């Protein structure tokens, strides 16, 4: 694509990077076929190519963002399916990140939008605040129907709908290293995941411990910054990235680390991009690049280990939902399915696996209508597999799909931990108990004992 930036515009490093990306696009439009918003809405301006033109026009003319571009960029899920499809290697992720930051600096959103976005940015990345917000959401649920009637308040209704009725407690699964040490890692705790499902981190730690991996505590680490990054709040996301880089760099210097293990693929995509995000900061560029190189999804790391034979082969069929951040953001496609198969599960792949489920960070709150259409399309394809369970590697997708999948939804590592001698995932326990109730017509199974009410 031909661009017409002035030399003085290209002195801005961000503009210069975006110009390089724009020049790679050859307008072929292959990306439109796999873009969930184009597939759903059928509008060229809601396709990657259409958005690229809008961004080019805004940046080239050095204009503040206007309502039209904000509408179409806000509708982008940052699912990155377009990057998987593009034959020219257009880095749409960095281009749309720049556009979002430009929008944040130059566009004055209506006050309710600003309020909701600020509320999300100040709550979700902080586990204590998030937990408190979920408890409050339970009280607010009766108002969801009223909020849904107003376009401006619909995100509040979506927030209330997504809040789970109860929060699970920690399972207290034993975590200790067995046998000689084969590695030393930290496990990213993150922000939303330990609140919504502490069993994922426990399964990760328990499995790694039994495989001979030392787990090093990382006090001071926090949210990876992805949530605010996708809201265009660049300074906040860089601050969160720097804090994590500081914590992990200290550990790298003190004890050495073989990997930074991440079990939420949305976080993994962002941490693997720290090197780029902090490239212009001389105090952090090298440290951030080292951190990015050590960042590994749990399945990516497990696939490098010489795994023993599974302790049991549960024999269940598992529909595997590959999160966009896993398949498009990190290009991890093979490992989760191979690990599940090796562990004795029968893996089924839903149709249209490349399409987003509509979760996408805070997208299901900020764009509830498009998100719901994508979710419904996804769960239809999942149900058609006829599998016993759904496995995925991202807490956002789990929350988005959980209520409607028609089958228990688990994290991939929970199944692997179980197959290799760890505890049976709660969702599978519920499946077993439900089956028992059906078989023997017993009354009254309601809720496993380790579920805490949010009352
Ligand atoms: S990131 Fe996803 S939603 Fe956005 S333009 Fe690319 S394919 Fe479409
Ligand atoms: S597939 Fe790549 S080169 Fe073709 S229009 Fe899309 S972004 Fe541009």
Short mmCIF file of C-alpha atoms and ligand atoms in Angstrom, two decimals:
data_model
loop_
_atom_site.label_atom_id
_atom_site.label_comp_id
_atom_site.label_asym_id
_atom_site.label_seq_id
_atom_site.Cartn_x
_atom_site.Cartn_y
_atom_site.Cartn_z
CA UNK A 1 0.00 0.00 0.00
CA UNK A 2 1.35 3.40 -0.93
CA UNK A 3 1.61 5.85 1.96
CA UNK A 4 2.02 9.63 2.01
CA UNK A 5 3.51 10.53 5.37
CA UNK A 6 5.66 13.63 5.60
CA UNK A 7 9.29 13.19 6.73
CA UNK A 8 8.56 15.12 9.94
CA UNK A 9 5.66 12.77 10.74
CA UNK A 10 8.02 9.81 10.37
CA UNK A 11 10.28 11.23 13.05
CA UNK A 12 7.70 9.92 15.51
CA UNK A 13 8.80 6.31 16.09
CA UNK A 14 5.23 5.05 16.53
CA UNK A 15 4.13 6.62 13.23
CA UNK A 16 7.24 5.27 11.48
CA UNK A 17 6.46 1.71 12.72
CA UNK A 18 2.84 2.01 11.60
CA UNK A 19 3.91 3.30 8.20
CA UNK A 20 6.10 0.23 7.71
CA UNK A 21 3.15 -2.00 8.60
CA UNK A 22 0.78 -0.14 6.26
CA UNK A 23 3.20 -0.47 3.35
CA UNK A 24 3.12 -4.25 3.66
CA UNK A 25 -0.64 -4.45 3.03
CA UNK A 26 -1.42 -5.25 -0.63
CA UNK A 27 -5.22 -4.81 -0.30
CA UNK A 28 -5.81 -8.44 -1.26
CA UNK A 29 -8.68 -8.83 1.22
CA UNK A 30 -7.86 -12.46 2.15
CA UNK A 31 -8.14 -11.37 5.79
CA UNK A 32 -11.79 -10.38 5.45
CA UNK A 33 -12.93 -14.01 5.14
CA UNK A 34 -11.62 -14.94 8.58
CA UNK A 35 -12.47 -11.72 10.42
CA UNK A 36 -15.28 -12.41 12.91
CA UNK A 37 -16.72 -8.88 12.73
CA UNK A 38 -16.77 -8.88 8.92
CA UNK A 39 -18.31 -12.36 8.90
CA UNK A 40 -20.94 -11.18 11.40
CA UNK A 41 -21.68 -7.64 10.15
CA UNK A 42 -20.71 -7.82 6.47
CA UNK A 43 -19.37 -4.25 6.43
CA UNK A 44 -15.97 -3.62 4.81
CA UNK A 45 -15.22 -1.03 7.50
CA UNK A 46 -15.57 -3.82 10.07
CA UNK A 47 -12.95 -5.91 8.28
CA UNK A 48 -9.17 -5.76 8.80
CA UNK A 49 -8.66 -4.15 5.38
CA UNK A 50 -11.33 -1.52 6.07
CA UNK A 51 -9.83 -0.73 9.47
CA UNK A 52 -6.35 -0.50 7.96
CA UNK A 53 -7.63 2.15 5.52
CA UNK A 54 -9.31 4.07 8.34
CA UNK A 55 -6.14 4.00 10.46
CA UNK A 56 -3.98 5.05 7.50
CA UNK A 57 -6.25 7.99 6.79
CA UNK A 58 -6.27 9.10 10.44
CA UNK A 59 -2.51 8.82 10.93
CA UNK A 60 -1.49 10.22 7.54
CA UNK A 61 -3.64 13.30 8.00
CA UNK A 62 -2.56 13.62 11.61
CA UNK A 63 -6.21 13.95 12.62
CA UNK A 64 -7.84 13.33 15.97
CA UNK A 65 -10.01 10.20 15.95
CA UNK A 66 -13.65 10.74 15.03
CA UNK A 67 -16.83 8.82 15.81
CA UNK A 68 -16.61 6.69 12.65
CA UNK A 69 -13.13 5.35 13.25
CA UNK A 70 -13.82 4.83 16.97
CA UNK A 71 -16.92 2.79 16.12
CA UNK A 72 -15.07 0.45 13.78
CA UNK A 73 -11.89 0.12 15.85
CA UNK A 74 -13.95 -0.51 19.01
CA UNK A 75 -15.70 -3.34 17.17
CA UNK A 76 -12.36 -5.07 16.48
CA UNK A 77 -11.83 -7.99 18.86
CA UNK A 78 -8.03 -7.96 18.53
CA UNK A 79 -8.47 -11.68 17.87
CA UNK A 80 -5.64 -11.51 15.29
CA UNK A 81 -7.26 -14.03 12.93
CA UNK A 82 -6.33 -11.54 10.21
CA UNK A 83 -2.64 -11.95 11.04
CA UNK A 84 -2.87 -15.72 10.65
CA UNK A 85 -4.52 -15.31 7.24
CA UNK A 86 -2.50 -12.41 5.82
CA UNK A 87 0.00 -13.60 3.17
CA UNK A 88 2.00 -10.35 3.40
CA UNK A 89 2.87 -10.47 7.09
CA UNK A 90 0.96 -7.30 8.04
CA UNK A 91 1.36 -6.81 11.80
CA UNK A 92 -2.21 -5.72 12.44
CA UNK A 93 -1.73 -6.13 16.20
CA UNK A 94 0.83 -3.35 16.49
CA UNK A 95 -1.11 -1.17 14.06
CA UNK A 96 -4.40 -1.41 15.95
CA UNK A 97 -2.57 -0.95 19.28
CA UNK A 98 -1.19 2.34 17.94
CA UNK A 99 -4.64 3.35 16.67
CA UNK A 100 -6.22 2.60 20.07
CA UNK A 101 -3.63 4.68 21.87
CA UNK A 102 -4.18 7.54 19.36
CA UNK A 103 -7.95 7.29 19.94
CA UNK A 104 -7.48 7.41 23.70
CA UNK A 105 -5.38 10.57 23.40
CA UNK A 106 -7.49 12.43 20.83
CA UNK A 107 -11.14 11.36 21.14
CA UNK A 108 -13.54 12.50 23.84
CA UNK A 109 -15.91 9.60 24.50
CA UNK A 110 -19.42 10.16 25.92
CA UNK A 111 -19.27 10.32 29.72
CA UNK A 112 -20.96 6.94 30.31
CA UNK A 113 -18.44 5.20 28.01
CA UNK A 114 -15.62 6.90 29.88
CA UNK A 115 -17.07 5.88 33.22
CA UNK A 116 -17.49 2.22 32.23
CA UNK A 117 -14.03 1.99 30.66
CA UNK A 118 -12.42 3.61 33.70
CA UNK A 119 -14.33 1.28 36.01
CA UNK A 120 -13.05 -1.75 34.05
CA UNK A 121 -9.47 -0.43 34.00
CA UNK A 122 -9.49 0.24 37.75
CA UNK A 123 -11.18 -3.01 38.79
CA UNK A 124 -10.35 -6.00 36.59
CA UNK A 125 -6.54 -5.91 36.92
CA UNK A 126 -6.72 -5.99 40.74
CA UNK A 127 -7.89 -9.30 42.26
CA UNK A 128 -9.24 -7.85 45.55
CA UNK A 129 -11.22 -5.14 43.77
CA UNK A 130 -12.41 -7.64 41.17
CA UNK A 131 -13.59 -10.07 43.84
CA UNK A 132 -15.46 -7.26 45.62
CA UNK A 133 -17.00 -6.15 42.30
CA UNK A 134 -18.26 -9.69 41.62
CA UNK A 135 -19.91 -9.77 45.04
CA UNK A 136 -21.58 -6.44 44.33
CA UNK A 137 -22.62 -7.69 40.88
CA UNK A 138 -24.63 -10.43 42.53
CA UNK A 139 -26.72 -7.76 44.27
CA UNK A 140 -27.04 -5.84 40.99
CA UNK A 141 -28.18 -8.81 38.85
CA UNK A 142 -31.91 -8.01 39.21
CA UNK A 143 -31.24 -4.65 37.47
CA UNK A 144 -29.64 -6.22 34.38
CA UNK A 145 -32.91 -6.34 32.41
CA UNK A 146 -33.50 -2.63 33.08
CA UNK A 147 -29.95 -1.67 32.01
CA UNK A 148 -30.33 -3.70 28.80
CA UNK A 149 -33.06 -1.34 27.59
CA UNK A 150 -30.64 1.57 27.30
CA UNK A 151 -27.89 1.41 24.67
CA UNK A 152 -25.49 3.33 26.91
CA UNK A 153 -26.14 1.06 29.91
CA UNK A 154 -25.95 -2.23 28.03
CA UNK A 155 -22.32 -2.81 29.04
CA UNK A 156 -23.44 -2.72 32.69
CA UNK A 157 -26.06 -5.37 31.92
CA UNK A 158 -23.39 -7.46 30.18
CA UNK A 159 -21.13 -7.14 33.23
CA UNK A 160 -23.91 -8.34 35.53
CA UNK A 161 -24.79 -11.23 33.20
CA UNK A 162 -21.16 -12.38 33.09
CA UNK A 163 -20.64 -12.31 36.86
CA UNK A 164 -20.76 -15.92 38.07
CA UNK A 165 -23.33 -16.75 40.76
CA UNK A 166 -20.62 -18.20 43.02
CA UNK A 167 -16.84 -18.05 43.25
CA UNK A 168 -14.85 -21.25 43.67
CA UNK A 169 -12.51 -21.61 46.66
CA UNK A 170 -8.90 -22.76 46.39
CA UNK A 171 -8.73 -26.57 46.26
CA UNK A 172 -5.59 -26.90 48.37
CA UNK A 173 -4.10 -29.43 46.00
CA UNK A 174 -0.66 -30.60 47.24
CA UNK A 175 2.19 -28.86 45.45
CA UNK A 176 5.64 -30.38 45.90
CA UNK A 177 8.50 -31.31 43.65
CA UNK A 178 8.99 -34.99 42.99
CA UNK A 179 12.36 -36.43 42.02
CA UNK A 180 15.43 -34.56 40.78
CA UNK A 181 14.96 -30.98 39.66
CA UNK A 182 14.32 -30.68 35.90
CA UNK A 183 13.64 -26.96 35.76
CA UNK A 184 12.83 -23.78 37.65
CA UNK A 185 9.93 -21.55 36.68
CA UNK A 186 7.56 -18.86 37.92
CA UNK A 187 3.85 -19.17 37.27
CA UNK A 188 2.06 -15.93 36.40
CA UNK A 189 -0.79 -15.51 38.90
CA UNK A 190 -2.40 -12.70 36.94
CA UNK A 191 -5.56 -10.91 38.01
CA UNK A 192 -8.97 -12.28 36.98
CA UNK A 193 -8.08 -15.97 36.69
CA UNK A 194 -7.25 -16.71 40.34
CA UNK A 195 -10.53 -15.07 41.35
CA UNK A 196 -12.69 -16.85 38.79
CA UNK A 197 -10.95 -20.24 38.94
CA UNK A 198 -8.07 -20.77 41.40
CA UNK A 199 -8.02 -24.44 40.40
CA UNK A 200 -6.18 -23.60 37.17
CA UNK A 201 -3.07 -22.27 38.89
CA UNK A 202 -3.22 -25.10 41.42
CA UNK A 203 -3.40 -27.71 38.67
CA UNK A 204 -0.49 -26.01 36.86
CA UNK A 205 1.70 -25.95 39.97
CA UNK A 206 0.76 -29.45 41.07
CA UNK A 207 1.48 -30.98 37.66
CA UNK A 208 4.78 -29.13 37.21
CA UNK A 209 5.87 -30.13 40.74
CA UNK A 210 5.19 -33.81 40.06
CA UNK A 211 7.22 -33.51 36.85
CA UNK A 212 10.25 -32.27 38.83
CA UNK A 213 9.91 -28.54 38.18
CA UNK A 214 10.69 -26.06 40.98
CA UNK A 215 8.19 -23.24 41.27
CA UNK A 216 9.61 -19.94 42.44
CA UNK A 217 7.34 -17.38 44.14
CA UNK A 218 7.24 -13.96 42.47
CA UNK A 219 5.97 -11.49 45.06
CA UNK A 220 4.99 -8.18 43.51
CA UNK A 221 3.90 -9.45 40.09
CA UNK A 222 0.41 -8.50 38.93
CA UNK A 223 -1.80 -8.11 35.90
CA UNK A 224 0.10 -8.47 32.62
CA UNK A 225 -1.39 -5.20 31.34
CA UNK A 226 -3.44 -6.73 28.51
CA UNK A 227 -6.80 -5.47 29.79
CA UNK A 228 -5.80 -1.80 29.87
CA UNK A 229 -3.65 -2.22 26.74
CA UNK A 230 -6.73 -3.17 24.73
CA UNK A 231 -8.55 -0.16 26.16
CA UNK A 232 -5.83 2.05 24.63
CA UNK A 233 -4.48 3.09 28.06
CA UNK A 234 -0.86 2.82 27.01
CA UNK A 235 0.77 4.41 30.05
CA UNK A 236 -1.08 2.11 32.44
CA UNK A 237 -0.27 -1.01 30.44
CA UNK A 238 3.42 -0.05 30.24
CA UNK A 239 3.49 0.59 34.00
CA UNK A 240 2.02 -2.88 34.63
CA UNK A 241 4.50 -4.42 32.19
CA UNK A 242 7.45 -2.66 33.86
CA UNK A 243 6.41 -3.86 37.31
CA UNK A 244 6.35 -7.48 36.12
CA UNK A 245 9.62 -7.10 34.24
CA UNK A 246 11.24 -5.78 37.45
CA UNK A 247 9.96 -8.70 39.53
CA UNK A 248 10.93 -11.41 37.05
CA UNK A 249 14.29 -9.82 36.14
CA UNK A 250 15.25 -9.92 39.83
CA UNK A 251 14.43 -13.63 39.93
CA UNK A 252 16.30 -14.27 36.69
CA UNK A 253 19.39 -12.61 38.26
CA UNK A 254 19.01 -14.26 41.68
CA UNK A 255 18.01 -17.85 40.93
CA UNK A 256 17.84 -18.20 37.16
CA UNK A 257 14.58 -19.16 35.47
CA UNK A 258 13.89 -21.60 32.66
CA UNK A 259 10.48 -20.14 31.87
CA UNK A 260 7.70 -17.82 32.93
CA UNK A 261 4.65 -20.07 32.78
CA UNK A 262 1.33 -18.58 31.72
CA UNK A 263 -1.97 -20.44 31.76
CA UNK A 264 -4.14 -17.63 30.33
CA UNK A 265 -3.29 -17.28 26.65
CA UNK A 266 -4.51 -13.67 26.53
CA UNK A 267 -1.81 -12.78 29.05
CA UNK A 268 0.75 -14.88 27.17
CA UNK A 269 0.26 -12.90 23.96
CA UNK A 270 0.88 -9.63 25.82
CA UNK A 271 3.89 -10.81 27.84
CA UNK A 272 5.49 -12.18 24.68
CA UNK A 273 5.08 -8.65 23.30
CA UNK A 274 6.75 -6.87 26.28
CA UNK A 275 9.98 -6.69 24.29
CA UNK A 276 8.18 -4.64 21.62
CA UNK A 277 6.07 -2.62 24.03
CA UNK A 278 9.13 -1.46 25.99
CA UNK A 279 11.57 -1.25 23.08
CA UNK A 280 11.84 2.54 23.32
CA UNK A 281 12.67 2.56 27.04
CA UNK A 282 16.44 2.15 27.39
CA UNK A 283 16.11 1.10 31.05
CA UNK A 284 13.74 -1.75 30.17
CA UNK A 285 14.20 -2.77 26.52
CA UNK A 286 16.76 -5.55 27.14
CA UNK A 287 15.11 -6.86 30.32
CA UNK A 288 11.69 -6.89 28.64
CA UNK A 289 13.07 -8.80 25.64
CA UNK A 290 14.53 -11.42 28.01
CA UNK A 291 11.19 -11.76 29.81
CA UNK A 292 9.33 -12.14 26.51
CA UNK A 293 11.74 -14.85 25.40
CA UNK A 294 11.13 -16.79 28.65
CA UNK A 295 7.32 -16.49 28.50
CA UNK A 296 5.72 -19.85 27.71
CA UNK A 297 2.17 -21.06 27.66
CA UNK A 298 1.84 -24.06 30.01
CA UNK A 299 1.13 -26.40 27.08
CA UNK A 300 4.08 -25.02 25.13
CA UNK A 301 6.33 -25.75 28.13
CA UNK A 302 4.87 -29.20 28.86
CA UNK A 303 5.45 -30.18 25.23
CA UNK A 304 9.21 -29.67 25.78
CA UNK A 305 9.30 -32.10 28.72
CA UNK A 306 9.74 -35.82 28.51
CA UNK A 307 6.37 -36.78 30.00
CA UNK A 308 5.82 -40.16 31.67
CA UNK A 309 2.92 -42.44 30.84
CA UNK A 310 -0.34 -41.00 32.22
CA UNK A 311 -1.41 -42.32 35.62
CA UNK A 312 -4.84 -42.97 34.16
CA UNK A 313 -6.55 -42.64 30.80
CA UNK A 314 -9.95 -41.11 31.52
CA UNK A 315 -11.20 -41.90 27.99
CA UNK A 316 -13.52 -38.90 27.80
CA UNK A 317 -14.06 -37.03 24.55
CA UNK A 318 -12.93 -33.41 24.69
CA UNK A 319 -13.87 -30.61 22.33
CA UNK A 320 -10.80 -28.37 22.18
CA UNK A 321 -11.50 -24.66 21.76
CA UNK A 322 -8.35 -22.85 20.72
CA UNK A 323 -8.48 -19.29 22.10
CA UNK A 324 -7.60 -16.62 19.53
CA UNK A 325 -4.71 -15.47 21.68
CA UNK A 326 -3.43 -19.07 21.64
CA UNK A 327 -3.78 -19.87 17.94
CA UNK A 328 -3.46 -16.42 16.33
CA UNK A 329 -1.58 -14.46 19.00
CA UNK A 330 0.98 -17.11 19.98
CA UNK A 331 0.63 -19.56 17.07
CA UNK A 332 0.26 -22.47 19.50
CA UNK A 333 -2.02 -24.90 17.70
CA UNK A 334 -0.59 -28.40 17.93
CA UNK A 335 0.68 -28.80 21.49
CA UNK A 336 -2.59 -28.64 23.50
CA UNK A 337 -4.29 -31.21 21.26
CA UNK A 338 -1.27 -33.52 21.20
CA UNK A 339 -0.91 -33.36 24.98
CA UNK A 340 -4.58 -34.15 25.52
CA UNK A 341 -4.46 -37.05 23.06
CA UNK A 342 -1.34 -38.45 24.68
CA UNK A 343 -3.04 -38.18 28.07
CA UNK A 344 -5.85 -40.44 26.86
CA UNK A 345 -8.57 -38.01 25.82
CA UNK A 346 -10.34 -38.21 22.48
CA UNK A 347 -9.93 -34.72 21.02
CA UNK A 348 -12.63 -33.26 18.82
CA UNK A 349 -12.24 -30.00 16.93
CA UNK A 350 -15.33 -27.79 16.54
CA UNK A 351 -16.06 -26.30 13.10
CA UNK A 352 -14.97 -22.70 12.46
CA UNK A 353 -12.28 -23.07 15.09
CA UNK A 354 -10.53 -19.94 13.76
CA UNK A 355 -13.47 -17.68 14.74
CA UNK A 356 -13.45 -15.85 18.06
CA UNK A 357 -15.98 -16.78 20.78
CA UNK A 358 -16.59 -13.07 21.42
CA UNK A 359 -14.84 -12.89 24.80
CA UNK A 360 -11.72 -10.87 23.85
CA UNK A 361 -10.81 -9.23 27.18
CA UNK A 362 -13.49 -6.64 27.95
CA UNK A 363 -15.14 -6.95 24.51
CA UNK A 364 -18.05 -9.02 25.83
CA UNK A 365 -18.85 -6.12 28.16
CA UNK A 366 -18.24 -3.22 25.77
CA UNK A 367 -19.72 -4.81 22.60
CA UNK A 368 -22.33 -7.17 24.04
CA UNK A 369 -24.45 -7.63 20.89
CA UNK A 370 -21.62 -8.70 18.55
CA UNK A 371 -20.08 -10.73 21.34
CA UNK A 372 -23.34 -12.61 21.95
CA UNK A 373 -23.70 -13.43 18.24
CA UNK A 374 -20.18 -14.82 18.13
CA UNK A 375 -20.71 -16.78 21.36
CA UNK A 376 -23.91 -18.36 20.04
CA UNK A 377 -22.19 -19.35 16.80
CA UNK A 378 -19.30 -20.83 18.78
CA UNK A 379 -21.41 -22.85 21.21
CA UNK A 380 -23.48 -24.28 18.33
CA UNK A 381 -20.30 -25.59 16.73
CA UNK A 382 -19.05 -26.91 20.07
CA UNK A 383 -22.34 -28.70 20.82
CA UNK A 384 -22.21 -30.34 17.37
CA UNK A 385 -19.04 -32.22 18.39
CA UNK A 386 -21.08 -34.23 20.92
CA UNK A 387 -18.05 -34.22 23.24
CA UNK A 388 -18.25 -34.89 27.00
CA UNK A 389 -16.22 -31.79 27.90
CA UNK A 390 -14.84 -28.60 26.47
CA UNK A 391 -11.19 -27.71 27.10
CA UNK A 392 -9.53 -24.40 26.39
CA UNK A 393 -6.51 -22.44 27.55
CA UNK A 394 -7.94 -19.01 28.39
CA UNK A 395 -10.09 -17.97 31.32
CA UNK A 396 -11.86 -15.32 29.22
CA UNK A 397 -13.19 -17.95 26.80
CA UNK A 398 -14.14 -20.23 29.71
CA UNK A 399 -16.26 -17.46 31.27
CA UNK A 400 -17.81 -16.52 27.94
CA UNK A 401 -18.84 -20.06 26.99
CA UNK A 402 -19.40 -21.73 30.37
CA UNK A 403 -23.14 -21.20 30.74
CA UNK A 404 -24.10 -22.17 27.22
CA UNK A 405 -21.71 -24.85 26.02
CA UNK A 406 -24.04 -27.64 27.15
CA UNK A 407 -21.04 -29.46 28.62
CA UNK A 408 -18.56 -28.80 31.44
CA UNK A 409 -15.82 -26.33 30.51
CA UNK A 410 -12.32 -26.92 31.87
CA UNK A 411 -8.84 -25.59 31.35
CA UNK A 412 -6.57 -27.90 29.35
CA UNK A 413 -4.06 -28.06 32.22
CA UNK A 414 -6.76 -29.24 34.65
CA UNK A 415 -7.33 -32.30 32.43
CA UNK A 416 -3.60 -32.94 32.02
CA UNK A 417 -3.01 -32.64 35.76
CA UNK A 418 -5.76 -35.19 36.38
CA UNK A 419 -4.46 -37.63 33.78
CA UNK A 420 -0.95 -37.41 35.25
CA UNK A 421 -2.02 -38.20 38.80
CA UNK A 422 -3.50 -34.92 40.09
CA UNK A 423 -6.98 -34.11 41.30
CA UNK A 424 -10.03 -34.57 39.12
CA UNK A 425 -11.23 -31.14 37.90
CA UNK A 426 -14.31 -29.83 39.69
CA UNK A 427 -16.20 -29.58 36.40
CA UNK A 428 -15.57 -33.29 35.73
CA UNK A 429 -16.64 -34.18 39.26
CA UNK A 430 -19.89 -32.39 38.52
CA UNK A 431 -20.20 -34.34 35.26
CA UNK A 432 -19.70 -37.64 37.12
CA UNK A 433 -22.22 -36.70 39.76
CA UNK A 434 -24.78 -35.58 37.20
CA UNK A 435 -24.35 -38.86 35.36
CA UNK A 436 -24.82 -40.68 38.66
CA UNK A 437 -28.03 -38.80 39.34
CA UNK A 438 -29.34 -39.67 35.89
CA UNK A 439 -28.36 -43.32 36.21
CA UNK A 440 -29.81 -43.95 39.64
CA UNK A 441 -32.50 -41.25 39.67
CA UNK A 442 -31.18 -39.90 42.93
CA UNK A 443 -32.53 -36.59 44.17
CA UNK A 444 -30.68 -33.56 45.26
CA UNK A 445 -27.11 -33.08 43.94
CA UNK A 446 -26.76 -29.35 43.77
CA UNK A 447 -23.32 -27.94 44.16
CA UNK A 448 -19.86 -29.28 45.08
CA UNK A 449 -18.74 -28.47 48.59
CA UNK A 450 -15.82 -26.31 47.50
CA UNK A 451 -17.99 -23.68 45.86
CA UNK A 452 -18.23 -20.50 47.85
CA UNK A 453 -21.30 -18.32 47.61
CA UNK A 454 -20.61 -14.72 46.68
CA UNK A 455 -23.15 -13.66 49.30
S1 LIG B 1 -8.20 -8.58 14.97
FE1 LIG B 1 -9.96 -9.94 14.56
S2 LIG B 1 -11.75 -8.59 14.61
FE2 LIG B 1 -9.95 -7.28 14.43
S3 LIG B 1 -9.69 -6.94 12.24
FE3 LIG B 1 -8.40 -8.70 12.75
S4 LIG B 1 -9.69 -10.50 12.39
FE4 LIG B 1 -11.06 -8.70 12.48
S1 LIG B 2 -4.67 -10.11 3.95
FE1 LIG B 2 -2.96 -8.79 4.59
S2 LIG B 2 -2.28 -7.80 2.72
FE2 LIG B 2 -4.32 -8.62 2.27
S3 LIG B 2 -5.75 -6.92 2.76
FE3 LIG B 2 -5.57 -8.16 4.62
S4 LIG B 2 -3.94 -7.18 5.78
FE4 LIG B 2 -3.76 -6.40 3.67
#
